[in-house]
Tab-separated table of C-alpha atoms and ligand atoms in Angstrom:
chain	number	residue	atom	x	y	z
A	1	MET	CA	74.735	36.963	-116.266
A	2	LYS	CA	71.745	34.235	-116.265
A	3	ARG	CA	69.248	36.989	-116.680
A	4	PHE	CA	69.896	36.561	-120.785
A	5	ILE	CA	69.125	32.935	-120.741
A	6	PRO	CA	65.445	32.693	-119.835
A	7	PRO	CA	63.855	35.102	-122.340
A	8	LEU	CA	65.816	33.208	-124.962
A	9	LEU	CA	64.365	29.737	-123.900
A	10	SER	CA	60.883	30.695	-123.184
A	11	ALA	CA	61.323	32.567	-127.106
A	12	LEU	CA	62.524	29.238	-128.538
A	13	GLN	CA	59.915	27.251	-126.465
A	14	ASP	CA	57.098	29.229	-128.239
A	15	ASN	CA	57.917	28.181	-131.511
A	16	PRO	CA	56.996	24.388	-131.890
A	17	HIS	CA	59.102	24.046	-134.569
A	18	HIS	CA	62.033	24.276	-132.019
A	19	ARG	CA	60.819	22.701	-129.079
A	20	ARG	CA	63.497	20.138	-129.758
A	21	LEU	CA	66.357	22.373	-130.029
A	22	ALA	CA	65.044	23.871	-126.938
A	23	VAL	CA	65.381	20.774	-125.034
A	24	ALA	CA	68.599	20.249	-126.597
A	25	LEU	CA	69.863	24.130	-125.670
A	26	GLY	CA	68.354	23.292	-122.138
A	27	ALA	CA	70.178	20.484	-121.299
A	28	LEU	CA	74.076	22.783	-122.765
A	29	LEU	CA	72.790	25.383	-120.732
A	30	LEU	CA	72.396	23.304	-117.540
A	31	ALA	CA	75.585	21.427	-118.359
A	32	SER	CA	77.251	25.205	-118.753
A	33	GLY	CA	75.538	26.145	-115.863
A	34	VAL	CA	77.118	23.568	-113.621
A	35	THR	CA	80.503	24.298	-115.249
A	36	ALA	CA	80.032	28.007	-114.512
A	37	TYR	CA	79.311	27.756	-111.107
A	38	SER	CA	81.731	25.334	-110.184
A	39	ILE	CA	84.467	27.578	-111.767
A	40	ALA	CA	82.338	30.724	-110.460
A	41	PRO	CA	83.860	30.714	-107.112
A	42	LEU	CA	87.663	30.740	-108.350
A	43	SER	CA	87.614	33.122	-110.403
A	44	PRO	CA	84.321	35.833	-110.835
A	45	ASP	CA	86.626	36.386	-114.527
A	46	VAL	CA	86.599	33.082	-115.783
A	47	ALA	CA	82.820	32.360	-114.571
A	48	ASN	CA	81.846	35.009	-117.081
A	49	LEU	CA	83.359	33.681	-120.182
A	50	PRO	CA	81.370	30.348	-120.700
A	51	VAL	CA	77.759	32.356	-120.826
A	52	ARG	CA	79.131	35.012	-123.391
A	53	GLN	CA	80.076	32.007	-124.972
A	54	LEU	CA	76.929	30.365	-124.795
A	55	ILE	CA	74.849	33.755	-126.127
A	56	GLU	CA	77.355	33.808	-129.135
A	57	ASN	CA	76.651	30.132	-129.477
A	58	ILE	CA	73.066	30.643	-130.057
A	59	ALA	CA	73.636	33.779	-132.319
A	60	THR	CA	75.176	31.587	-134.587
A	61	ILE	CA	73.036	28.678	-135.107
A	62	ASP	CA	70.655	29.171	-138.150
A	63	THR	CA	67.662	28.160	-136.764
A	64	SER	CA	65.860	29.436	-140.084
A	65	ALA	CA	68.318	27.405	-141.935
A	66	GLN	CA	67.944	24.555	-140.067
A	67	ARG	CA	64.328	24.658	-139.726
A	68	ASP	CA	64.240	25.089	-143.933
A	69	SER	CA	66.334	21.861	-144.293
A	70	GLU	CA	64.492	19.900	-142.013
A	71	LEU	CA	61.243	20.844	-144.358
A	72	VAL	CA	63.478	20.071	-147.513
A	73	ALA	CA	65.160	16.819	-146.173
A	74	PRO	CA	63.996	14.389	-148.741
A	75	MET	CA	61.416	11.934	-147.237
A	76	VAL	CA	62.046	8.561	-149.110
A	77	LEU	CA	59.634	5.719	-148.843
A	78	TYR	CA	60.441	2.765	-149.748
A	79	ARG	CA	58.476	-0.681	-149.955
A	80	SER	CA	58.384	-4.224	-151.248
A	81	GLU	CA	55.916	-6.444	-152.594
A	82	ILE	CA	55.337	-9.846	-154.619
A	83	THR	CA	53.318	-9.664	-157.777
A	84	ARG	CA	50.228	-11.605	-157.497
A	85	PRO	CA	48.540	-13.704	-160.474
A	86	SER	CA	45.187	-11.051	-159.705
A	87	ASP	CA	47.435	-8.239	-159.783
A	88	SER	CA	46.648	-5.096	-162.137
A	89	LEU	CA	49.506	-2.162	-162.303
A	90	ASN	CA	46.905	-0.336	-160.011
A	91	THR	CA	46.738	-2.865	-157.569
A	92	LEU	CA	50.393	-3.422	-157.369
A	93	LEU	CA	50.975	0.527	-157.052
A	94	ARG	CA	48.138	0.501	-154.748
A	95	ARG	CA	50.203	-2.274	-152.264
A	96	LEU	CA	53.318	-0.329	-152.936
A	97	GLY	CA	51.786	3.286	-151.649
A	98	VAL	CA	52.406	4.756	-155.023
A	99	SER	CA	49.775	7.236	-156.024
A	100	ASP	CA	51.341	8.740	-159.365
A	101	ILE	CA	49.367	9.018	-162.544
A	102	ALA	CA	52.460	9.760	-164.370
A	103	ALA	CA	54.338	6.812	-163.390
A	104	ALA	CA	51.109	4.761	-163.709
A	105	SER	CA	50.874	6.277	-167.366
A	106	PHE	CA	54.564	5.293	-168.136
A	107	LEU	CA	54.044	1.852	-166.515
A	108	SER	CA	51.366	0.777	-168.713
A	109	ARG	CA	53.099	2.206	-171.958
A	110	ASP	CA	56.467	1.406	-171.719
A	111	THR	CA	57.661	-2.372	-173.197
A	112	ALA	CA	60.340	-2.960	-170.753
A	113	SER	CA	57.928	-2.205	-167.739
A	114	ARG	CA	55.297	-4.230	-169.110
A	115	THR	CA	57.451	-7.270	-168.253
A	116	LEU	CA	56.357	-6.557	-164.434
A	117	LEU	CA	53.225	-8.510	-164.835
A	118	ALA	CA	53.666	-10.529	-167.700
A	119	GLY	CA	54.842	-14.168	-167.510
A	120	THR	CA	54.521	-15.594	-164.038
A	121	PRO	CA	53.883	-13.739	-160.930
A	122	GLY	CA	55.856	-13.603	-157.555
A	123	LYS	CA	58.230	-10.947	-158.967
A	124	PHE	CA	60.178	-9.442	-155.993
A	125	VAL	CA	59.567	-5.166	-156.532
A	126	SER	CA	60.652	-2.602	-154.682
A	127	ILE	CA	60.045	1.267	-154.883
A	128	GLU	CA	61.188	4.282	-153.790
A	129	ALA	CA	58.869	7.274	-153.242
A	130	ASP	CA	58.443	10.794	-152.135
A	131	ASP	CA	55.992	11.956	-149.462
A	132	LYS	CA	53.447	12.748	-152.263
A	133	GLN	CA	53.658	8.865	-153.267
A	134	GLN	CA	54.894	9.834	-155.975
A	135	LEU	CA	57.688	7.098	-157.654
A	136	GLN	CA	60.847	7.970	-157.649
A	137	ARG	CA	62.349	4.525	-158.874
A	138	LEU	CA	60.950	0.933	-159.300
A	139	THR	CA	62.909	-2.092	-159.216
A	140	ALA	CA	61.674	-5.540	-159.962
A	141	ARG	CA	63.686	-8.906	-159.852
A	142	TRP	CA	62.484	-12.296	-161.071
A	143	PRO	CA	64.341	-15.478	-161.911
A	144	SER	CA	64.926	-16.860	-165.762
A	145	GLU	CA	63.124	-19.653	-166.981
A	146	ASP	CA	66.254	-22.102	-166.771
A	147	GLY	CA	66.315	-20.838	-163.203
A	148	ALA	CA	69.976	-19.931	-163.064
A	149	GLN	CA	69.804	-16.288	-164.091
A	150	PHE	CA	67.277	-13.313	-163.204
A	151	SER	CA	66.020	-10.568	-164.729
A	152	ARG	CA	65.748	-7.182	-163.475
A	153	LEU	CA	63.392	-4.227	-164.530
A	154	VAL	CA	64.799	-0.665	-163.245
A	155	VAL	CA	62.398	2.402	-163.354
A	156	GLU	CA	63.615	5.618	-162.811
A	157	ARG	CA	62.540	9.418	-162.479
A	158	GLY	CA	65.043	11.528	-163.822
A	159	SER	CA	64.488	15.429	-164.722
A	160	LYS	CA	62.995	14.340	-168.049
A	161	GLY	CA	60.489	12.039	-167.242
A	162	TYR	CA	60.679	8.104	-166.273
A	163	THR	CA	63.038	5.947	-168.343
A	164	SER	CA	63.683	1.942	-167.834
A	165	ARG	CA	65.910	-0.781	-168.420
A	166	VAL	CA	66.116	-4.338	-168.326
A	167	GLU	CA	69.520	-6.076	-166.855
A	168	MET	CA	70.238	-9.848	-166.937
A	169	GLY	CA	72.834	-11.570	-164.711
A	170	GLN	CA	73.690	-14.680	-162.632
A	171	LEU	CA	71.821	-15.547	-159.577
A	172	GLU	CA	74.008	-16.312	-156.153
A	173	ARG	CA	73.516	-19.424	-155.042
A	174	SER	CA	73.611	-19.295	-151.062
A	175	VAL	CA	73.322	-21.832	-148.395
A	176	GLN	CA	70.853	-21.947	-145.926
A	177	LEU	CA	71.413	-23.799	-142.392
A	178	THR	CA	68.688	-24.333	-140.074
A	179	SER	CA	67.199	-26.924	-137.660
A	180	ALA	CA	64.174	-27.708	-135.356
A	181	THR	CA	62.449	-29.940	-132.289
A	182	VAL	CA	59.190	-31.208	-133.239
A	183	ARG	CA	56.694	-31.061	-131.226
A	184	THR	CA	53.717	-32.267	-132.981
A	185	SER	CA	54.926	-33.380	-136.566
A	186	LEU	CA	57.377	-32.609	-139.200
A	187	ASN	CA	55.175	-30.367	-141.242
A	188	ALA	CA	54.395	-28.086	-138.086
A	189	ALA	CA	58.074	-27.915	-137.398
A	190	ALA	CA	59.121	-27.222	-140.908
A	191	LYS	CA	56.502	-24.337	-140.695
A	192	GLU	CA	57.902	-23.182	-137.340
A	193	ALA	CA	61.537	-22.900	-138.786
A	194	LYS	CA	59.956	-20.944	-141.612
A	195	LEU	CA	60.988	-23.527	-144.386
A	196	PRO	CA	60.486	-22.780	-147.413
A	197	LYS	CA	57.594	-24.853	-148.842
A	198	PRO	CA	59.382	-26.746	-151.797
A	199	ILE	CA	62.202	-27.587	-148.802
A	200	ALA	CA	59.807	-28.823	-146.429
A	201	ALA	CA	58.076	-30.639	-148.877
A	202	GLN	CA	61.634	-32.571	-150.344
A	203	LEU	CA	62.501	-32.994	-146.176
A	204	ALA	CA	59.316	-35.044	-146.217
A	205	GLY	CA	59.976	-37.256	-149.219
A	206	VAL	CA	63.456	-37.700	-148.350
A	207	LEU	CA	62.392	-38.810	-144.524
A	208	ALA	CA	60.111	-41.493	-146.140
A	209	ARG	CA	62.716	-42.960	-148.000
A	210	VAL	CA	65.592	-42.734	-145.585
A	211	PRO	CA	66.801	-46.435	-144.684
A	212	ASP	CA	65.426	-48.247	-141.727
A	213	PHE	CA	63.558	-45.187	-140.876
A	214	ARG	CA	60.144	-45.710	-142.106
A	215	VAL	CA	58.158	-44.218	-139.092
A	216	ASP	CA	57.197	-40.363	-138.930
A	217	LEU	CA	59.141	-38.108	-136.533
A	218	SER	CA	57.310	-37.177	-133.401
A	219	ALA	CA	57.656	-35.440	-130.450
A	220	GLY	CA	61.344	-34.704	-129.168
A	221	ASP	CA	62.818	-35.752	-132.479
A	222	SER	CA	64.579	-33.038	-134.686
A	223	PHE	CA	65.661	-32.388	-137.774
A	224	GLY	CA	68.547	-30.113	-139.798
A	225	VAL	CA	68.534	-28.882	-143.035
A	226	VAL	CA	71.057	-27.684	-145.464
A	227	TYR	CA	69.614	-26.349	-148.650
A	228	GLU	CA	70.408	-23.675	-151.170
A	229	THR	CA	68.639	-20.281	-151.789
A	230	LEU	CA	69.187	-18.232	-155.412
A	231	GLU	CA	69.675	-14.541	-154.536
A	232	VAL	CA	70.571	-11.208	-156.071
A	233	ASP	CA	70.834	-7.858	-154.688
A	234	GLY	CA	70.602	-9.867	-151.359
A	235	GLU	CA	66.962	-11.143	-152.257
A	236	VAL	CA	66.137	-14.581	-152.210
A	237	LEU	CA	64.429	-15.382	-155.541
A	238	ARG	CA	64.248	-18.934	-155.632
A	239	THR	CA	64.406	-21.776	-153.359
A	240	GLY	CA	67.209	-24.292	-154.655
A	241	LYS	CA	67.545	-27.951	-153.838
A	242	LEU	CA	67.242	-29.682	-150.675
A	243	LEU	CA	71.456	-30.410	-150.200
A	244	GLY	CA	71.373	-32.247	-146.711
A	245	ALA	CA	68.867	-33.572	-144.171
A	246	GLU	CA	69.574	-35.155	-140.660
A	247	PHE	CA	66.742	-36.824	-138.328
A	248	VAL	CA	67.501	-37.499	-135.338
A	249	LYS	CA	64.867	-40.241	-133.298
A	250	ASN	CA	65.626	-41.434	-130.103
A	251	GLY	CA	69.071	-40.023	-130.060
A	252	LYS	CA	69.564	-42.053	-133.223
A	253	GLN	CA	71.204	-39.821	-136.235
A	254	HIS	CA	70.576	-40.145	-140.129
A	255	GLN	CA	72.492	-37.991	-141.996
A	256	VAL	CA	71.558	-37.777	-145.854
A	257	MET	CA	72.625	-35.595	-148.285
A	258	TRP	CA	72.276	-34.780	-152.575
A	259	PHE	CA	74.969	-35.888	-154.533
A	260	GLN	CA	75.462	-35.830	-158.387
A	261	GLU	CA	78.105	-38.305	-160.150
A	262	PRO	CA	79.324	-36.553	-163.418
A	263	GLY	CA	77.034	-37.643	-166.303
A	264	GLN	CA	74.308	-38.980	-163.729
A	265	LYS	CA	70.960	-37.921	-162.513
A	266	GLY	CA	72.005	-37.111	-158.742
A	267	GLY	CA	70.165	-38.262	-156.228
A	268	PHE	CA	69.917	-38.624	-152.240
A	269	TYR	CA	72.722	-40.877	-150.421
A	270	THR	CA	73.631	-41.362	-146.575
A	271	LEU	CA	76.808	-40.345	-145.995
A	272	ASN	CA	77.952	-43.842	-146.299
A	273	GLY	CA	77.014	-43.767	-149.983
A	274	GLN	CA	74.002	-45.664	-149.797
A	275	SER	CA	71.195	-44.799	-151.938
A	276	ILE	CA	67.659	-43.432	-150.563
A	277	ASP	CA	66.124	-43.596	-154.146
A	278	ARG	CA	62.847	-45.450	-154.084
A	279	GLU	CA	63.320	-47.059	-157.013
A	280	ALA	CA	67.087	-48.266	-155.744
A	281	MET	CA	67.550	-52.109	-155.873
A	282	SER	CA	70.521	-54.467	-155.381
A	283	LEU	CA	70.875	-58.236	-155.073
A	284	PRO	CA	69.712	-59.884	-151.924
A	285	LEU	CA	73.189	-61.125	-150.856
A	286	ASP	CA	76.108	-59.301	-149.688
A	287	ALA	CA	78.555	-61.105	-151.704
A	288	PRO	CA	76.349	-63.108	-154.295
A	289	LYS	CA	77.746	-65.840	-156.784
A	290	VAL	CA	75.548	-67.114	-159.266
A	291	SER	CA	75.527	-71.013	-159.585
A	292	SER	CA	73.088	-70.728	-161.946
A	293	GLY	CA	71.863	-67.724	-164.237
A	294	TYR	CA	68.678	-66.477	-165.617
A	295	GLY	CA	67.295	-68.603	-168.908
A	296	MET	CA	67.164	-72.361	-170.388
A	297	ARG	CA	68.600	-74.800	-168.927
A	298	ILE	CA	67.977	-78.710	-167.711
A	299	HIS	CA	66.287	-78.459	-164.550
A	300	PRO	CA	68.890	-80.021	-162.116
A	301	VAL	CA	66.184	-81.951	-160.402
A	302	TYR	CA	63.326	-82.727	-162.900
A	303	GLY	CA	65.805	-83.338	-165.791
A	304	GLN	CA	63.982	-81.885	-168.393
A	305	ALA	CA	64.504	-78.398	-169.934
A	306	LYS	CA	62.474	-75.478	-169.086
A	307	ALA	CA	63.200	-71.887	-168.627
A	308	HIS	CA	64.793	-70.760	-165.341
A	309	GLU	CA	62.718	-67.814	-164.495
A	310	GLY	CA	65.691	-66.502	-161.515
A	311	THR	CA	68.689	-66.771	-160.501
A	312	ASP	CA	70.611	-69.172	-158.258
A	313	PHE	CA	73.306	-67.732	-155.821
A	314	ALA	CA	75.143	-70.630	-153.851
A	315	SER	CA	75.621	-69.860	-150.463
A	316	PRO	CA	76.645	-71.359	-147.002
A	317	SER	CA	73.057	-71.991	-145.097
A	318	GLY	CA	72.498	-68.919	-143.006
A	319	THR	CA	73.915	-66.428	-144.922
A	320	PRO	CA	71.121	-63.442	-145.009
A	321	ILE	CA	69.134	-62.543	-147.818
A	322	ARG	CA	68.256	-58.746	-147.582
A	323	SER	CA	65.314	-57.246	-149.662
A	324	ALA	CA	66.615	-55.940	-152.903
A	325	ALA	CA	64.343	-52.928	-152.489
A	326	GLN	CA	61.692	-51.272	-150.625
A	327	GLY	CA	58.151	-52.681	-150.716
A	328	VAL	CA	55.902	-55.079	-148.507
A	329	VAL	CA	55.899	-58.678	-147.797
A	330	THR	CA	53.240	-59.865	-149.543
A	331	PHE	CA	54.033	-64.000	-148.764
A	332	ALA	CA	55.815	-65.193	-145.957
A	333	GLY	CA	55.979	-68.987	-145.659
A	334	TRP	CA	55.794	-72.348	-147.124
A	335	LYS	CA	55.103	-72.849	-150.918
A	336	GLN	CA	55.611	-76.494	-152.398
A	337	GLY	CA	59.138	-76.754	-154.193
A	338	TYR	CA	60.097	-73.392	-153.254
A	339	GLY	CA	60.216	-74.686	-150.132
A	340	LYS	CA	60.414	-71.668	-147.580
A	341	PHE	CA	60.016	-68.983	-149.860
A	342	VAL	CA	59.266	-64.931	-149.291
A	343	LEU	CA	57.261	-62.749	-152.152
A	344	VAL	CA	58.256	-58.710	-151.739
A	345	LYS	CA	55.751	-56.301	-153.936
A	346	HIS	CA	57.744	-53.170	-155.026
A	347	ARG	CA	56.688	-49.956	-156.471
A	348	ASP	CA	55.901	-49.989	-160.580
A	349	GLN	CA	54.480	-53.365	-160.369
A	350	LYS	CA	58.189	-55.027	-159.613
A	351	ALA	CA	58.420	-57.518	-157.441
A	352	THR	CA	61.164	-59.944	-156.157
A	353	ALA	CA	60.760	-64.153	-154.913
A	354	TYR	CA	63.300	-65.866	-152.450
A	355	ALA	CA	63.150	-69.509	-152.472
A	356	HIS	CA	64.535	-72.249	-150.513
A	357	LEU	CA	65.228	-70.522	-146.983
A	358	SER	CA	66.137	-72.036	-143.963
A	359	GLN	CA	64.235	-69.282	-141.806
A	360	ILE	CA	62.034	-66.419	-142.516
A	361	GLN	CA	62.319	-63.399	-140.457
A	362	VAL	CA	59.729	-60.995	-142.209
A	363	ARG	CA	55.500	-61.427	-141.851
A	364	LYS	CA	52.974	-60.985	-144.611
A	365	GLY	CA	52.077	-56.931	-144.457
A	366	GLN	CA	55.418	-56.025	-143.356
A	367	ARG	CA	56.898	-52.759	-144.910
A	368	VAL	CA	60.819	-53.200	-145.763
A	369	ALA	CA	63.300	-51.056	-147.098
A	370	MET	CA	66.176	-51.889	-149.355
A	371	GLY	CA	68.557	-54.079	-147.457
A	372	ASP	CA	66.107	-55.134	-144.407
A	373	LEU	CA	66.615	-58.677	-143.581
A	374	LEU	CA	64.249	-60.917	-144.941
A	375	GLY	CA	65.562	-64.450	-143.583
A	376	ALA	CA	68.622	-67.061	-144.287
A	377	VAL	CA	70.410	-69.126	-147.137
A	378	GLY	CA	68.895	-72.808	-146.675
A	379	GLN	CA	67.469	-75.751	-149.118
A	380	THR	CA	64.151	-76.079	-148.374
A	381	GLY	CA	61.580	-77.123	-151.051
A	382	THR	CA	63.265	-78.479	-154.145
A	383	ALA	CA	66.786	-78.180	-154.129
A	384	THR	CA	70.183	-79.672	-154.750
A	385	GLY	CA	72.011	-77.709	-152.206
A	386	PRO	CA	72.226	-75.006	-150.139
A	387	ASN	CA	71.414	-71.598	-152.297
A	388	LEU	CA	68.982	-68.988	-153.132
A	389	HIS	CA	66.654	-69.063	-155.882
A	390	PHE	CA	65.646	-65.582	-156.418
A	391	GLU	CA	63.424	-64.002	-159.196
A	392	TYR	CA	63.437	-60.458	-160.445
A	393	LEU	CA	59.566	-59.825	-161.631
A	394	VAL	CA	58.313	-56.648	-163.804
A	395	LYS	CA	54.414	-56.721	-163.783
A	396	GLY	CA	54.248	-60.867	-163.058
A	397	ARG	CA	56.738	-61.344	-165.908
A	398	PRO	CA	60.378	-62.894	-164.858
A	399	GLN	CA	63.145	-60.679	-165.601
A	400	ASP	CA	66.965	-61.420	-165.641
A	401	PRO	CA	68.122	-60.502	-162.152
A	402	GLN	CA	71.318	-59.359	-163.330
A	403	GLU	CA	69.441	-56.135	-164.669
A	404	ILE	CA	69.484	-55.312	-160.664
A	405	SER	CA	73.200	-55.608	-160.797
A	406	ARG	CA	73.249	-53.280	-164.007
A	407	GLN	CA	70.875	-50.713	-162.347
A	408	SER	CA	72.640	-50.988	-158.925
A	409	ALA	CA	75.840	-50.406	-160.196
A	410	GLU	CA	74.617	-47.431	-161.548
A	411	LYS	CA	73.068	-45.825	-158.625
A	412	SER	CA	75.877	-46.628	-156.198
A	413	ILE	CA	78.599	-44.602	-155.678
A	414	THR	CA	81.501	-45.947	-157.898
A	415	LEU	CA	85.094	-45.631	-157.232
A	416	THR	CA	86.096	-43.113	-159.332
A	417	THR	CA	83.714	-40.869	-157.639
A	418	ARG	CA	84.328	-42.029	-154.158
A	419	ARG	CA	86.793	-39.246	-153.199
A	420	ASP	CA	84.797	-36.536	-154.494
A	421	PHE	CA	81.595	-38.220	-152.713
A	422	GLU	CA	83.835	-38.371	-149.315
A	423	ARG	CA	85.057	-34.752	-149.791
A	424	VAL	CA	80.660	-33.526	-150.458
A	425	ALA	CA	80.220	-35.898	-147.185
A	426	GLN	CA	82.530	-33.944	-144.845
A	427	THR	CA	81.309	-30.577	-145.958
A	428	MET	CA	77.697	-31.353	-145.112
A	429	ARG	CA	78.594	-33.567	-141.940
A	430	ARG	CA	80.191	-29.800	-141.276
A	431	GLN	CA	77.286	-27.713	-142.094
A	432	LEU	CA	74.684	-30.406	-140.544
A	433	ASP	CA	76.404	-29.742	-137.203
A	434	ALA	CA	76.363	-26.171	-137.920
A	435	ALA	CA	72.555	-26.499	-138.639
A	436	SER	CA	72.217	-27.921	-135.374
A	437	LEU	CA	73.530	-25.115	-133.610
A	438	VAL	CA	71.358	-22.794	-135.189
A	439	ALA	CA	68.457	-24.324	-133.369
A	440	GLN	CA	70.428	-24.531	-129.961
A	441	ALA	CA	71.228	-20.704	-130.383
A	442	SER	CA	67.603	-19.815	-131.423
A	443	ALA	CA	66.271	-22.118	-128.619
A	444	ASP	CA	68.291	-20.237	-125.978
B	1	ZN	ZN1	66.408	-71.540	-159.292
């Protein structure tokens, strides 16, 4: 019974097209053979059956059909590229592995297709081509000017040649989470974590503004980010906003998130609702009580009318005085009638002055954040009682300090939006927790 098999196998092996088929058959024969041997001792009649079936099986395999279908099965080449500023149609098609005169000619003539290289480079292009490098289908996607929508150019080869169309649609927002441990610097870690450049830049900007956190991250510190991407067909077309960030330094966690109140500009806040905006200002006392406002008045000590260039806050001696904004201390010491005096310079040629202090807790040249302790309320210099004389200067000119309350009221979370803020903050805490797990998983 076995003598039928060797010639058949050798015949198959002679033809290189069928080598794979032969191997498969060999395995089949071996399996049948084992079965045959195990059955054979029991019944010689049964033992004949598998072999006969095997021969019939081989006869029914239409090897010519299989070979043809193998050759005819369309080979499709998929490739993607991003358009570059220097691209011509030729360089782009070459990078995409397309060598097709008809396609190149259509793409250069067709109005819709010309959008491919018009406007902003960086369009996401994908193609399908056959084994002759002929273009079957080209799809290009790019975000619209406003960034909320996308355009999609589709070029297809049909029986009558190429056709094109441009479709528009809404980009899908998606939230990305990631985190990393710093080995050398934040920038290096952001690169390793494959953070998109705009997100890495926003992250560095946020880090520089986190209250009570004015040092850079160093080895062993970590960060987590939550950011949005705008996608179409599963491809990221645009990086959106940084939505939240977490910095862990010496085991201490600092979390911030993006929040936009209705009708407001939006900005980053700690999850407790404190704005980290560089321009954010607050009054220097926790519970300010104005005893003498800004404007003309009779000076309580000298008696004559003169402009009061600040605001006096009546407050018990020892009450903490906090920096009204981020800045650098440019004076800390005794200054005539001002007594113990602190001057802080801020951005945009703004400065704040604090007088009559009982004690000073900063030194000249020190960087301070909004809310940092400068000293305590006292009665030093020319003062009739414990009070903080506070001045707000823009380009050296005194301004009404009440302007600060107005500004800070705009920048702190109002009671009406507090619930919305809490809801967003709760989600953000969960997302930042998840982001830190992403790093653990990838580290393992
Ligand atoms: Zn005063």
